[in-house]
Coordinates of C-alpha atoms and ligand atoms in Angstrom, one line a residue:
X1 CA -17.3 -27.7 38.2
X2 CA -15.8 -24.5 40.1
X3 CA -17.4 -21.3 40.0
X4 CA -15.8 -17.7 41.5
X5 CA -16.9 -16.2 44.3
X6 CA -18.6 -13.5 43.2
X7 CA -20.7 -15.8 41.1
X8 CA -21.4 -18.2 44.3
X9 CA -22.3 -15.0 46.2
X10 CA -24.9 -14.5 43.7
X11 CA -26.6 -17.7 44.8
X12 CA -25.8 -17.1 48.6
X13 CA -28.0 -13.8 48.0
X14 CA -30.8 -15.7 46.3
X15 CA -30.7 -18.2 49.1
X16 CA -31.4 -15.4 51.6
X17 CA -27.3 -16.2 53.0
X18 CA -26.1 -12.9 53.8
X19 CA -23.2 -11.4 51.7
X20 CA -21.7 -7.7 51.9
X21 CA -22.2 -5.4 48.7
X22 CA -19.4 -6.1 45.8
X23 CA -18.9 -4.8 42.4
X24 CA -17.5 -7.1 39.9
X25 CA -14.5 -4.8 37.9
X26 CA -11.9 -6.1 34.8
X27 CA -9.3 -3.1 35.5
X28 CA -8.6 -0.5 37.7
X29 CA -10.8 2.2 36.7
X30 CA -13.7 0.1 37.1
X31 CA -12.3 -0.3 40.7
X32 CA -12.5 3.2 41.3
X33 CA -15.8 3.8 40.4
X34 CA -17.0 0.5 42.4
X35 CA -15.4 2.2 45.0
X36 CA -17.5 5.6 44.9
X37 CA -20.4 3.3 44.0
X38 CA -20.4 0.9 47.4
X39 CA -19.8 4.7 49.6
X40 CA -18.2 2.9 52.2
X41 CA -14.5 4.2 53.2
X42 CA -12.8 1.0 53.3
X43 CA -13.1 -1.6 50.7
X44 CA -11.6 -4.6 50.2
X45 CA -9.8 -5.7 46.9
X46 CA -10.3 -9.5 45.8
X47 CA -8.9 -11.6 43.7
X48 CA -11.4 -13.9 41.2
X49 CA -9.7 -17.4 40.3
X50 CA -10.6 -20.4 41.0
X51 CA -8.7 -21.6 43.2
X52 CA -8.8 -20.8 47.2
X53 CA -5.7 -19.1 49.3
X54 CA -6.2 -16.2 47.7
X55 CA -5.4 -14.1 50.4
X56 CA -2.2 -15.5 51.8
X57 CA -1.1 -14.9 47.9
X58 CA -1.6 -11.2 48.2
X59 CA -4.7 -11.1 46.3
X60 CA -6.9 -9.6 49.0
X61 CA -6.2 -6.6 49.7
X62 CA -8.2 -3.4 51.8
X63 CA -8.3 0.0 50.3
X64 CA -8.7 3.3 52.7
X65 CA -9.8 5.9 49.6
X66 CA -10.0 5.5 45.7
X67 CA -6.7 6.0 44.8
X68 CA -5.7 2.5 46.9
X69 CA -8.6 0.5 45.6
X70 CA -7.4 1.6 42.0
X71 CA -3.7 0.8 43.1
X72 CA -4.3 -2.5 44.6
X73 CA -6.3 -3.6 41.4
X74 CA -4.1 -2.8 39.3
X75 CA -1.4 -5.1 41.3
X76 CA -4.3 -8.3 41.8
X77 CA -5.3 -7.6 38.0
X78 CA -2.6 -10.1 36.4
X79 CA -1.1 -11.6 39.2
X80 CA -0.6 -15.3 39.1
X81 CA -2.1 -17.2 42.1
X82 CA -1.5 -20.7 41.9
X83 CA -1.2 -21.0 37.8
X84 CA -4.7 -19.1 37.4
X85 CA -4.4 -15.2 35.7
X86 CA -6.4 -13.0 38.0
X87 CA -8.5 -11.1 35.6
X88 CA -11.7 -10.2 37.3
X89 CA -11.5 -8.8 41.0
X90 CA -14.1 -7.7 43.6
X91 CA -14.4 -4.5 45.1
X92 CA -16.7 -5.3 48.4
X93 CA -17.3 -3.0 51.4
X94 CA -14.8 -4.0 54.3
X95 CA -16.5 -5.4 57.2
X96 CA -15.7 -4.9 60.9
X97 CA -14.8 -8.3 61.9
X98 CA -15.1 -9.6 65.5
X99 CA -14.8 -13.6 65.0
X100 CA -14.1 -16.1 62.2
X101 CA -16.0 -19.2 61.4
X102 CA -15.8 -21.7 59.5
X103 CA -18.8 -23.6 57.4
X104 CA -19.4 -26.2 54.8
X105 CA -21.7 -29.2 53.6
X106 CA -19.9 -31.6 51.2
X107 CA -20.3 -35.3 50.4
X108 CA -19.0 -37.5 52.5
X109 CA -18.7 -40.8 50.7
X110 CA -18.2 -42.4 53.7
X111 CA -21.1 -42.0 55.4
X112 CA -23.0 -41.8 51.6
X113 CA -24.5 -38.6 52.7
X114 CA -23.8 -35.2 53.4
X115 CA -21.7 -33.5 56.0
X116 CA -21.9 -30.4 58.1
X117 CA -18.7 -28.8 59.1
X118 CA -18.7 -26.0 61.1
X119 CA -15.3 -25.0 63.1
X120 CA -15.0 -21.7 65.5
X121 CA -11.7 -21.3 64.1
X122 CA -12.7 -20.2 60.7
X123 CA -10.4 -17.7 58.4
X124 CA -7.3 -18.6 56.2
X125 CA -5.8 -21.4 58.4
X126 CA -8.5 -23.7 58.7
X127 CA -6.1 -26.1 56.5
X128 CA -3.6 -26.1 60.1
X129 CA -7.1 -26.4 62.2
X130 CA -8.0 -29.5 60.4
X131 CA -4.5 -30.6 61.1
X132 CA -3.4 -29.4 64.6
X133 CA -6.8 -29.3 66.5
X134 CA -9.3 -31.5 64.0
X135 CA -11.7 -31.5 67.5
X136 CA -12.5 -28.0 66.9
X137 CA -13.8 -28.7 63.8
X138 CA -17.4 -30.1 64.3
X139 CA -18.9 -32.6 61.9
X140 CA -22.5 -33.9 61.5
X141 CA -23.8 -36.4 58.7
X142 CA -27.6 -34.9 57.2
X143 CA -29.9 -37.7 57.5
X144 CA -31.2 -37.2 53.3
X145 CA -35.0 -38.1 54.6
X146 CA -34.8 -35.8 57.8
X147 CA -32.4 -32.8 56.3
X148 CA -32.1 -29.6 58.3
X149 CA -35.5 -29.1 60.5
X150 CA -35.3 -26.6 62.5
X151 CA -34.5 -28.4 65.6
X152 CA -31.4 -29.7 63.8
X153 CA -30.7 -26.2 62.3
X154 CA -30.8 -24.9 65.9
X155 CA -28.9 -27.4 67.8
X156 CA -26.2 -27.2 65.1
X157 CA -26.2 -22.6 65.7
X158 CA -25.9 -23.7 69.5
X159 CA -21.9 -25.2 68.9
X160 CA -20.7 -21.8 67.7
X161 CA -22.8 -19.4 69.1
X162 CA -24.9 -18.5 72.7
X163 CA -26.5 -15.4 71.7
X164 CA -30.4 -16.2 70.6
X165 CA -30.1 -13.4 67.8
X166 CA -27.1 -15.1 66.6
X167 CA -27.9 -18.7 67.2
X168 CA -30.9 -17.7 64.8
X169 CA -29.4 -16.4 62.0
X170 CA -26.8 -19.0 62.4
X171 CA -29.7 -21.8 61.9
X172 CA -31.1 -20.0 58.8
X173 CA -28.0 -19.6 57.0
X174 CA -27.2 -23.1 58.1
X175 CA -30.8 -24.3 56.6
X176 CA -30.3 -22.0 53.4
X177 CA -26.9 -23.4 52.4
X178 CA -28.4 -26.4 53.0
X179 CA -31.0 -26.0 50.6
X180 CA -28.6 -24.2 48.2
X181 CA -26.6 -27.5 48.0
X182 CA -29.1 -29.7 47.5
X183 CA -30.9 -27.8 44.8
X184 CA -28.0 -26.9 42.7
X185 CA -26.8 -30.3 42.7
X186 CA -23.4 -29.1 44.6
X187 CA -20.6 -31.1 46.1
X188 CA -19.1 -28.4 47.8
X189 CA -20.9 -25.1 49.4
X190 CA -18.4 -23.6 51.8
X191 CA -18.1 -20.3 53.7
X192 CA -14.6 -18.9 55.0
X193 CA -14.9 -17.1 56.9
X194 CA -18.6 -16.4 57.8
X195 CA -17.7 -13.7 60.0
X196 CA -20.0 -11.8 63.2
X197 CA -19.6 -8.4 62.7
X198 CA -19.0 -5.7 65.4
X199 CA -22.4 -4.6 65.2
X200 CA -23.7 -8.8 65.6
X201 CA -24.8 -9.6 62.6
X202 CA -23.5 -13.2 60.8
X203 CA -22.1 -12.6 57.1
X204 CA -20.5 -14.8 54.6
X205 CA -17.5 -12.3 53.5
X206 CA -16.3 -15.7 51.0
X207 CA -18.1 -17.9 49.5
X208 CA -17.1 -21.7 47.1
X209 CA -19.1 -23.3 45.7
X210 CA -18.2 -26.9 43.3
X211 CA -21.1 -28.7 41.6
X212 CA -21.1 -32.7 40.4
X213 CA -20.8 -32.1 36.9
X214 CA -22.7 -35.5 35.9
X215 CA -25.6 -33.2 37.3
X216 CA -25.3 -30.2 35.1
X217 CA -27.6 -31.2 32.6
X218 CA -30.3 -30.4 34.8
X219 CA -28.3 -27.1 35.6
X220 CA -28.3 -24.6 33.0
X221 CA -28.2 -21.5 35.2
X222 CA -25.1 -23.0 36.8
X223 CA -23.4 -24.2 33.3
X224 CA -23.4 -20.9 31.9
X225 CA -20.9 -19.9 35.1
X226 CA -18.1 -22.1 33.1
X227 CA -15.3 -20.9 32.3
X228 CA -12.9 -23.8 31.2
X229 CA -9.5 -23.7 32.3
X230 CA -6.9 -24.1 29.7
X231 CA -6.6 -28.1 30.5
X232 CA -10.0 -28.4 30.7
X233 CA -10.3 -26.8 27.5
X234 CA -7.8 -29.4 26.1
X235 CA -9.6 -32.4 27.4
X236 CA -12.9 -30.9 25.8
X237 CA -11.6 -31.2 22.5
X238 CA -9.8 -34.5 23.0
X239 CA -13.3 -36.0 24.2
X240 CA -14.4 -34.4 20.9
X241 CA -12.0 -36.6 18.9
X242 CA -13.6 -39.8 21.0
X243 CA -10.5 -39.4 23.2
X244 CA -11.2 -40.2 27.2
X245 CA -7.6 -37.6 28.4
X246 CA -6.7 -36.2 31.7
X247 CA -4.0 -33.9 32.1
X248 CA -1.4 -34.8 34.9
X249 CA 1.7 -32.6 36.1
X250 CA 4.6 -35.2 34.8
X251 CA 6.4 -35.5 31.7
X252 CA 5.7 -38.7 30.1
X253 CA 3.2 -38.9 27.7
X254 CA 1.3 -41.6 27.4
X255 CA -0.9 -43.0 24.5
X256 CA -3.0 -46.1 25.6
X257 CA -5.7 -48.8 23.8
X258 CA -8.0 -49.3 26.8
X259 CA -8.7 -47.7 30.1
X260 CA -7.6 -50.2 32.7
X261 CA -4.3 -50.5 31.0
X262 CA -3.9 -47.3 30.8
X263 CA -4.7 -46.6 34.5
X264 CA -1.8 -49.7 35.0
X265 CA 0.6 -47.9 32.7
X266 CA 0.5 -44.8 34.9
X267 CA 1.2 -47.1 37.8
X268 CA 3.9 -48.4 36.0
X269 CA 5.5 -45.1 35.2
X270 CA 5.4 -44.3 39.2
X271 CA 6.5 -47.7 40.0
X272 CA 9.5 -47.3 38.3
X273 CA 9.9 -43.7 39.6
X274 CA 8.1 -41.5 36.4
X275 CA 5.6 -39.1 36.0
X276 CA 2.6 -39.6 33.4
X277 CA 2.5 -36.3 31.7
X278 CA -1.4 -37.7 30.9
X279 CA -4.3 -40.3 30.9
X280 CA -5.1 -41.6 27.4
X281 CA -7.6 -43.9 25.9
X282 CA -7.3 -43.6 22.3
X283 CA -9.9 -46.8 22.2
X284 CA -9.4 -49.8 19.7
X285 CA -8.8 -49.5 16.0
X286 CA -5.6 -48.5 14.2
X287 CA -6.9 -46.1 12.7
X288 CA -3.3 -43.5 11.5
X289 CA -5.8 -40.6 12.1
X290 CA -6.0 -40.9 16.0
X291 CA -2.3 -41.8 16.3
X292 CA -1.8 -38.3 14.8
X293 CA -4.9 -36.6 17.0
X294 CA -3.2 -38.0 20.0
X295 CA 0.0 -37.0 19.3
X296 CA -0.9 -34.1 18.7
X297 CA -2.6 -34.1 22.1
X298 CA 0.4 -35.0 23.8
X299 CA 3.1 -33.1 22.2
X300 CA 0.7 -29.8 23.0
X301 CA 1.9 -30.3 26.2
X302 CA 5.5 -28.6 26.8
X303 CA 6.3 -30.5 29.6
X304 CA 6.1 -33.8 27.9
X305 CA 9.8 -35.4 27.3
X306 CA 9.1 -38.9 25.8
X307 CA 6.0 -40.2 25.2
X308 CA 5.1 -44.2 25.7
X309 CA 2.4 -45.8 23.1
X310 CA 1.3 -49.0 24.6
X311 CA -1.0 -50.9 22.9
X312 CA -2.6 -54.2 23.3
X313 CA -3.6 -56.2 20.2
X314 CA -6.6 -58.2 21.1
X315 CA -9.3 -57.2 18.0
X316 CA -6.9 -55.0 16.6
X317 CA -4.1 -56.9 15.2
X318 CA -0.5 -55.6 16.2
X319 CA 1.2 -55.3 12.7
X320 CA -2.1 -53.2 11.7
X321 CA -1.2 -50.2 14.4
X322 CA 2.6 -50.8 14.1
X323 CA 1.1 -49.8 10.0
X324 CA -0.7 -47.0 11.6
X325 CA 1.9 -45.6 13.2
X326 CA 4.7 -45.4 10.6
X327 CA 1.5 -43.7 8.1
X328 CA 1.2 -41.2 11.2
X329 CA 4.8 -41.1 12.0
X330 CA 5.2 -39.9 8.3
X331 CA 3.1 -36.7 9.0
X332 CA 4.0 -36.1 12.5
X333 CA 7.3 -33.7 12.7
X334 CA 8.8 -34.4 16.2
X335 CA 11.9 -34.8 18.0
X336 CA 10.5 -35.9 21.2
X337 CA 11.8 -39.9 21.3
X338 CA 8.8 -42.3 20.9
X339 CA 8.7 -45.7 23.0
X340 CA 6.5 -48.5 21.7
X341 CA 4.8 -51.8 23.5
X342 CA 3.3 -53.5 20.9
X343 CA 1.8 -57.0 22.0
X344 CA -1.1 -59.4 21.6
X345 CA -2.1 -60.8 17.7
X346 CA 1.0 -60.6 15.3
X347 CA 3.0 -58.7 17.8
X348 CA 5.9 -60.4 16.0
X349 CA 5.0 -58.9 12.9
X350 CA 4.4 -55.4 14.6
X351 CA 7.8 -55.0 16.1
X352 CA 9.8 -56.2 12.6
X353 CA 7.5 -53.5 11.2
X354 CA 8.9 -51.1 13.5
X355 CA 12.4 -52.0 13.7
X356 CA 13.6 -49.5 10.2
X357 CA 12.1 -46.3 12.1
X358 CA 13.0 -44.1 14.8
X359 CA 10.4 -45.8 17.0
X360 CA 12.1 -47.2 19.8
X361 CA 10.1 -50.4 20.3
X362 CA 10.2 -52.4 23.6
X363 CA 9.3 -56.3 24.5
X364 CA 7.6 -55.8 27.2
X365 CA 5.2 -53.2 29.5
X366 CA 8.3 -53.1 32.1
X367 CA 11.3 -52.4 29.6
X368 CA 8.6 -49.5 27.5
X369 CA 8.2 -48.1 30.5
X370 CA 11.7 -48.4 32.4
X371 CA 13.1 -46.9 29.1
X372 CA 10.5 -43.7 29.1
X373 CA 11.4 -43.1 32.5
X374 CA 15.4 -43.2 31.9
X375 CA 14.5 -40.7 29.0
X376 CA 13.4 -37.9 31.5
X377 CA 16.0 -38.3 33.8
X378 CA 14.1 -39.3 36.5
X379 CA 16.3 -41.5 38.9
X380 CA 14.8 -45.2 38.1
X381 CA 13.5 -47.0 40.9
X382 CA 13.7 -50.9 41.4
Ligands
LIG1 P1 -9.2 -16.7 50.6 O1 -7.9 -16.4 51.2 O2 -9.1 -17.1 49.1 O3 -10.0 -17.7 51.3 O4 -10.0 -15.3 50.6 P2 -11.1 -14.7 51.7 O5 -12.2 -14.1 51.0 O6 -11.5 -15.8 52.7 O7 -10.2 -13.6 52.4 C1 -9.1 -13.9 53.2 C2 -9.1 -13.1 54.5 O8 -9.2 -11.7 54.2 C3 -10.3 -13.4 55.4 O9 -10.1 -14.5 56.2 C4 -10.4 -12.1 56.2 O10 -9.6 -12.2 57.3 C5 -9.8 -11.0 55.3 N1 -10.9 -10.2 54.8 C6 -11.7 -10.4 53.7 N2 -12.7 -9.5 53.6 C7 -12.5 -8.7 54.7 C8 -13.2 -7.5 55.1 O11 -14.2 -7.0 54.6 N3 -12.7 -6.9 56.2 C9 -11.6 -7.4 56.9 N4 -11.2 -6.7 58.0 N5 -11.0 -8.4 56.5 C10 -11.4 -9.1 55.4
LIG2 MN1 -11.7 -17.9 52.3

């Protein structure tokens, strides 16, 4: 789970991780006023989505007086930065920055523990940095028995900075993130920049923070943060209807028995040169009602072209689901085209069932699929 900055910045501040003043505002006048309120000349305008990049897509922005703060909110306020609707912004006294730096602890599944990265080459292109120069981006695994002592903490400062004042305020932000992450259950606490200020004082001017949902229960000051987006809100309600979905980008819908086929459906699709619109576990049973949930599920989805039921009839007998899905068939009002691999226990029987309706029905996993893809007019490979 994502939360926005100015909700991370919250927890930075109750971790003793220093953050500049911000007002939180939903429109322009509210910016104004933030901007009276924080008495500093300068402010800075930002963007609340979640999702990072913010300010290469013009949704940071620094104000001089009143009537820019109001001006730039009202262009961040709306703006679409990366498929998420700004509708929150920041209004945060502008800091004099000397340097950018770069710091983070995430899990490294590698090492089973968590990581320290730290570069001196913080700011908005530490993407190219981990690319071009990934040696001046510093990593250390946390020991989970040791943690961050002091000595660690210290050592650590010493890669970025030489100046004792800084090197210690470096170690106790380093030591309070630390603790942040672990105690929140987080996967991801990240500042960019942490900046040193003219006047030498360390400052986290952003701050991310992602937490391992399977931890949440133990979380509710961090669960009330949520704010679903719209997919997530869709695969809420389909794990409602006993539904496991996912949402992909492509355009075939798929409708599965099973999670492991349906994982090896979605390989199919891209084998053959698709794109699953979805993952779909509609579970056993041929039960008309979850035909008609799922489709419903799928065809939600604008971008879905075709959509591919595939089925397995181990328990469930095949000429029960093809049943199933001329009863749903019946209710559902669609001209998307409908591909069908029915096999397993009376498959024979399940296909003659589905040969009088517009079902297409295919033989095999291969030919449902090869046929979907044709469908969207993606260029089929192999
Ligand atoms: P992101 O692009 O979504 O990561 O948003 P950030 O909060 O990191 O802001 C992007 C960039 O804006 C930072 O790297 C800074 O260079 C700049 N910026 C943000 N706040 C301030 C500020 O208070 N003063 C100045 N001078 N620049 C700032
Ligand atoms: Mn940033």
């Amino acid at each position: 789970m994502k939360i926005h900055e100015y909700q991370a910045k919250k927890f930075f501040s109750d971790y003793k991780i220093p953050v500049e003043r911000y007002k939180l505002c939903v429109n322009a006048a509210e910016a104004a006023t933030a901007w009276s309120e924080i008495g500093t000349e300068k402010v800075v305008v930002k963007a609340q989505v979640l999702t990072g990049g913010r300010g290469k897509a013009g949704g940071v922005k620094l104000a001089k007086n009143e009537a820019e703060t109001q001006a730039h909110a009202k262009t961040i306020l709306g703006m679409d930065i990366k498929g998420f609707t700004v509708e929150k912004v920041i209004v945060s006294e502008a800091v004099h920055i000397e340097s950018e730096y770069y710091v983070s602890f995430v899990i490294d599944r590698n090492t089973k523990s968590v990581l320290l990265m730290m570069s001196p080459d913080g700011g908005m292109d530490i993407e190219a940095v981990a690319k071009d120069t990934p040696d001046r981006i510093y990593k250390y695994s946390i020991d989970p028995l040791i943690g961050l002592p002091d000595y660690l903490a210290r050592k650590y400062a010493f890669r970025l900075f030489t100046e004792i004042g800084q090197v210690n305020q470096m170690a106790a932000i380093l030591q309070n993130l630390y603790r942040l992450f672990i105690e929140k259950d987080a996967s991801l606490t990240e500042i960019n920049p942490l900046v040193r200020t003219a006047e030498g004082y360390l400052m986290a001017i952003d701050a991310k923070m992602t937490f391992d949902d399977n931890a949440l229960f133990r979380h509710p000051d961090v669960v009330a943060l949520f704010e679903p987006t719209p997919e997530e809100k869709i695969e809420t309600q389909a794990k409602e209807k006993g539904f496991s979905y996912v949402h992909l980008d492509g355009e075939i819908g798929c409708m599965v028995n099973g999670a492991g086929l349906a994982m090896a459906t979605m390989d199919m699709i891209k084998l053959y040169g698709g794109h699953p619109a979805n993952f779909l576990d509609i579970g056993g049973s041929s039960n008309p009602q979850k035909v008609i949930d799922a489709m419903k599920l799928l065809l939600n989805d604008k971008q879905v072209k075709v959509v591919l039921i595939n089925i397995f009839g181990g328990i469930t007998r095949c000429d029960d689901v093809a049943r199933g899905l001329i009863t749903a068939f019946e209710e559902i009002n669609t001209t998307i085209p409908v591909v069908v691999r029915l096999t397993g226990t009376n498959e024979k029987e399940g296909r003659e069932l589905l040969k009088d309706t517009l079902l297409i029905s295919a033989d095999t996993m291969s030919e449902a699929t090869r046929m979907a893809v044709k469908v969207t007019g993606s260029t089929l490979k192999q």
